mmCIF file with all atom_site columns, C-alpha atoms in Angstrom:
data_model
loop_
_atom_site.group_PDB
_atom_site.id
_atom_site.type_symbol
_atom_site.label_atom_id
_atom_site.label_alt_id
_atom_site.label_comp_id
_atom_site.label_asym_id
_atom_site.label_entity_id
_atom_site.label_seq_id
_atom_site.pdbx_PDB_ins_code
_atom_site.Cartn_x
_atom_site.Cartn_y
_atom_site.Cartn_z
_atom_site.occupancy
_atom_site.B_iso_or_equiv
_atom_site.pdbx_formal_charge
_atom_site.auth_seq_id
_atom_site.auth_comp_id
_atom_site.auth_asym_id
_atom_site.auth_atom_id
_atom_site.pdbx_PDB_model_num
ATOM 1  C CA . MET A 1 1  ? -148.658 -17.985 -120.562 1.00 60.00 ? 281 MET A CA 1
ATOM 2  C CA . ALA A 1 2  ? -148.264 -16.135 -117.213 1.00 73.00 ? 282 ALA A CA 1
ATOM 3  C CA . LYS A 1 3  ? -150.294 -17.923 -114.707 1.00 73.00 ? 283 LYS A CA 1
ATOM 4  C CA . ARG A 1 4  ? -149.077 -21.900 -115.889 1.00 78.00 ? 284 ARG A CA 1
ATOM 5  C CA . LYS A 1 5  ? -145.454 -20.498 -114.776 1.00 78.00 ? 285 LYS A CA 1
ATOM 6  C CA . VAL A 1 6  ? -146.811 -18.972 -111.016 1.00 69.00 ? 286 VAL A CA 1
ATOM 7  C CA . ALA A 1 7  ? -148.179 -21.946 -110.668 1.00 72.00 ? 287 ALA A CA 1
ATOM 8  C CA . TYR A 1 8  ? -144.821 -24.537 -111.766 1.00 76.00 ? 288 TYR A CA 1
ATOM 9  C CA . LEU A 1 9  ? -143.100 -22.259 -109.601 1.00 72.00 ? 289 LEU A CA 1
ATOM 10 C CA . MET A 1 10 ? -145.677 -22.421 -106.740 1.00 75.00 ? 290 MET A CA 1
ATOM 11 C CA . VAL A 1 11 ? -145.389 -26.238 -106.502 1.00 66.00 ? 291 VAL A CA 1
ATOM 12 C CA . GLN A 1 12 ? -141.593 -26.166 -106.712 1.00 79.00 ? 292 GLN A CA 1
ATOM 13 C CA . GLN A 1 13 ? -142.407 -24.166 -103.523 1.00 79.00 ? 293 GLN A CA 1
ATOM 14 C CA . ILE A 1 14 ? -144.335 -26.279 -102.452 1.00 74.00 ? 294 ILE A CA 1
ATOM 15 C CA . LEU A 1 15 ? -141.997 -29.437 -103.135 1.00 67.00 ? 295 LEU A CA 1
ATOM 16 C CA . SER A 1 16 ? -139.406 -27.807 -101.670 1.00 66.00 ? 296 SER A CA 1
ATOM 17 C CA . ILE A 1 17 ? -140.640 -27.209 -98.227  1.00 70.00 ? 297 ILE A CA 1
ATOM 18 C CA . ILE A 1 18 ? -141.794 -30.649 -97.986  1.00 68.00 ? 298 ILE A CA 1
ATOM 19 C CA . CYS A 1 19 ? -138.603 -31.937 -98.232  1.00 54.00 ? 299 CYS A CA 1
ATOM 20 C CA . LEU A 1 20 ? -136.881 -29.483 -96.373  1.00 56.00 ? 300 LEU A CA 1
ATOM 21 C CA . ILE A 1 21 ? -140.162 -30.649 -93.047  1.00 62.00 ? 301 ILE A CA 1
ATOM 22 C CA . LEU A 1 22 ? -138.738 -34.609 -94.429  1.00 54.00 ? 302 LEU A CA 1
ATOM 23 C CA . ILE A 1 23 ? -135.492 -33.791 -93.380  1.00 60.00 ? 303 ILE A CA 1
ATOM 24 C CA . THR A 1 24 ? -135.435 -31.771 -90.708  1.00 60.00 ? 304 THR A CA 1
ATOM 25 C CA . ASN A 1 25 ? -137.683 -35.125 -89.330  1.00 57.00 ? 305 ASN A CA 1
ATOM 26 C CA . LEU A 1 26 ? -135.395 -37.629 -90.161  1.00 54.00 ? 306 LEU A CA 1
ATOM 27 C CA . GLY A 1 27 ? -132.477 -35.781 -88.983  1.00 50.00 ? 307 GLY A CA 1
ATOM 28 C CA . ALA A 1 28 ? -134.056 -34.854 -85.348  1.00 46.00 ? 308 ALA A CA 1
ATOM 29 C CA . MET A 1 29 ? -134.624 -39.651 -85.532  1.00 46.00 ? 309 MET A CA 1
ATOM 30 C CA . ALA A 1 30 ? -131.263 -40.521 -86.243  1.00 47.00 ? 310 ALA A CA 1
ATOM 31 C CA . MET A 1 31 ? -130.112 -37.927 -83.653  1.00 48.00 ? 311 MET A CA 1
ATOM 32 C CA . ASP A 1 32 ? -133.035 -39.605 -80.981  1.00 49.00 ? 312 ASP A CA 1
ATOM 33 C CA . PRO A 1 33 ? -130.787 -41.367 -77.522  1.00 55.00 ? 313 PRO A CA 1
ATOM 34 C CA . LEU A 1 34 ? -133.934 -43.629 -77.295  1.00 55.00 ? 314 LEU A CA 1
ATOM 35 C CA . ASN A 1 35 ? -132.890 -45.126 -81.363  1.00 57.00 ? 315 ASN A CA 1
ATOM 36 C CA . ILE A 1 36 ? -129.154 -45.860 -80.599  1.00 65.00 ? 316 ILE A CA 1
ATOM 37 C CA . PRO A 1 37 ? -128.393 -49.189 -77.950  1.00 74.00 ? 317 PRO A CA 1
ATOM 38 C CA . HIS A 1 38 ? -127.334 -49.666 -74.587  1.00 85.00 ? 318 HIS A CA 1
ATOM 39 C CA . CYS A 1 39 ? -124.597 -52.398 -75.273  1.00 89.00 ? 319 CYS A CA 1
ATOM 40 C CA . LEU A 1 40 ? -123.381 -53.960 -71.854  1.00 90.00 ? 320 LEU A CA 1
ATOM 41 C CA . GLY A 1 41 ? -120.202 -55.530 -73.530  1.00 90.00 ? 321 GLY A CA 1
ATOM 42 C CA . PRO A 1 42 ? -119.305 -58.406 -75.900  1.00 92.00 ? 322 PRO A CA 1
ATOM 43 C CA . CYS A 1 43 ? -121.600 -61.952 -75.061  1.00 91.00 ? 323 CYS A CA 1
ATOM 44 C CA . SER A 1 44 ? -118.969 -63.904 -74.582  1.00 90.00 ? 324 SER A CA 1
ATOM 45 C CA . THR A 1 45 ? -118.310 -61.653 -71.270  1.00 91.00 ? 325 THR A CA 1
ATOM 46 C CA . VAL A 1 46 ? -121.366 -60.661 -69.878  1.00 89.00 ? 326 VAL A CA 1
ATOM 47 C CA . GLU A 1 47 ? -122.877 -63.552 -68.082  1.00 90.00 ? 327 GLU A CA 1
ATOM 48 C CA . ASN A 1 48 ? -126.649 -63.308 -68.570  1.00 94.00 ? 328 ASN A CA 1
ATOM 49 C CA . CYS A 1 49 ? -127.406 -60.039 -71.033  1.00 93.00 ? 329 CYS A CA 1
ATOM 50 C CA . PHE A 1 50 ? -130.346 -60.376 -69.731  1.00 94.00 ? 330 PHE A CA 1
ATOM 51 C CA . HIS A 1 51 ? -131.154 -59.949 -66.101  1.00 93.00 ? 331 HIS A CA 1
ATOM 52 C CA . ASP A 1 52 ? -127.728 -57.512 -66.081  1.00 93.00 ? 332 ASP A CA 1
ATOM 53 C CA . CYS A 1 53 ? -130.037 -55.709 -67.958  1.00 93.00 ? 333 CYS A CA 1
ATOM 54 C CA . VAL A 1 54 ? -132.351 -55.392 -65.973  1.00 93.00 ? 334 VAL A CA 1
ATOM 55 C CA . ALA A 1 55 ? -129.844 -54.807 -63.049  1.00 93.00 ? 335 ALA A CA 1
ATOM 56 C CA . GLN A 1 56 ? -128.890 -52.089 -65.029  1.00 90.00 ? 336 GLN A CA 1
ATOM 57 C CA . GLY A 1 57 ? -132.611 -49.530 -65.159  1.00 90.00 ? 337 GLY A CA 1
ATOM 58 C CA . PHE A 1 58 ? -134.102 -51.254 -68.075  1.00 90.00 ? 338 PHE A CA 1
ATOM 59 C CA . PRO A 1 59 ? -137.006 -52.634 -67.097  1.00 90.00 ? 339 PRO A CA 1
ATOM 60 C CA . LYS A 1 60 ? -137.532 -55.007 -69.963  1.00 90.00 ? 340 LYS A CA 1
ATOM 61 C CA . GLY A 1 61 ? -133.668 -56.846 -70.730  1.00 92.00 ? 341 GLY A CA 1
ATOM 62 C CA . GLY A 1 62 ? -131.358 -57.395 -72.806  1.00 92.00 ? 342 GLY A CA 1
ATOM 63 C CA . THR A 1 63 ? -130.216 -59.820 -75.960  1.00 91.00 ? 343 THR A CA 1
ATOM 64 C CA . CYS A 1 64 ? -127.555 -60.444 -77.666  1.00 91.00 ? 344 CYS A CA 1
ATOM 65 C CA . ILE A 1 65 ? -127.715 -59.450 -81.104  1.00 89.00 ? 345 ILE A CA 1
ATOM 66 C CA . GLY A 1 66 ? -124.897 -58.964 -83.717  1.00 86.00 ? 346 GLY A CA 1
ATOM 67 C CA . ILE A 1 67 ? -124.555 -60.214 -87.079  1.00 79.00 ? 347 ILE A CA 1
ATOM 68 C CA . THR A 1 68 ? -122.537 -63.248 -87.166  1.00 81.00 ? 348 THR A CA 1
ATOM 69 C CA . LEU A 1 69 ? -122.941 -64.516 -84.096  1.00 78.00 ? 349 LEU A CA 1
ATOM 70 C CA . ALA A 1 70 ? -118.645 -64.241 -83.536  1.00 79.00 ? 350 ALA A CA 1
ATOM 71 C CA . HIS A 1 71 ? -119.360 -60.582 -83.013  1.00 85.00 ? 351 HIS A CA 1
ATOM 72 C CA . MET A 1 72 ? -122.393 -60.742 -80.153  1.00 90.00 ? 352 MET A CA 1
ATOM 73 C CA . ASP A 1 73 ? -123.319 -57.825 -78.424  1.00 92.00 ? 353 ASP A CA 1
ATOM 74 C CA . CYS A 1 74 ? -125.509 -57.970 -74.892  1.00 93.00 ? 354 CYS A CA 1
ATOM 75 C CA . CYS A 1 75 ? -128.138 -54.321 -76.022  1.00 91.00 ? 355 CYS A CA 1
ATOM 76 C CA . CYS A 1 76 ? -130.631 -53.547 -73.218  1.00 91.00 ? 356 CYS A CA 1
ATOM 77 C CA . LYS A 1 77 ? -134.229 -52.523 -74.585  1.00 86.00 ? 357 LYS A CA 1
ATOM 78 C CA . TRP A 1 78 ? -134.848 -48.857 -74.279  1.00 75.00 ? 358 TRP A CA 1
ATOM 79 C CA . SER A 1 79 ? -139.257 -49.839 -74.514  1.00 65.00 ? 359 SER A CA 1
#
């Protein structure tokens, strides 16, 4: 009986450690500045999204992204 309780507590501790590792890694990914796109503004105000991003130092250019056609932003590609 005592061995079962010890084994149960060990499993709980191991699962807790795994959860903490996952949470801290996901938090680091969310805070990574490479995950945040650099947007120049609405596509309606940017003459050429791809070339403007190249001029800003993004060799892979940029593209217009958004949920609807009315709200598209020119965002540059990091990688």
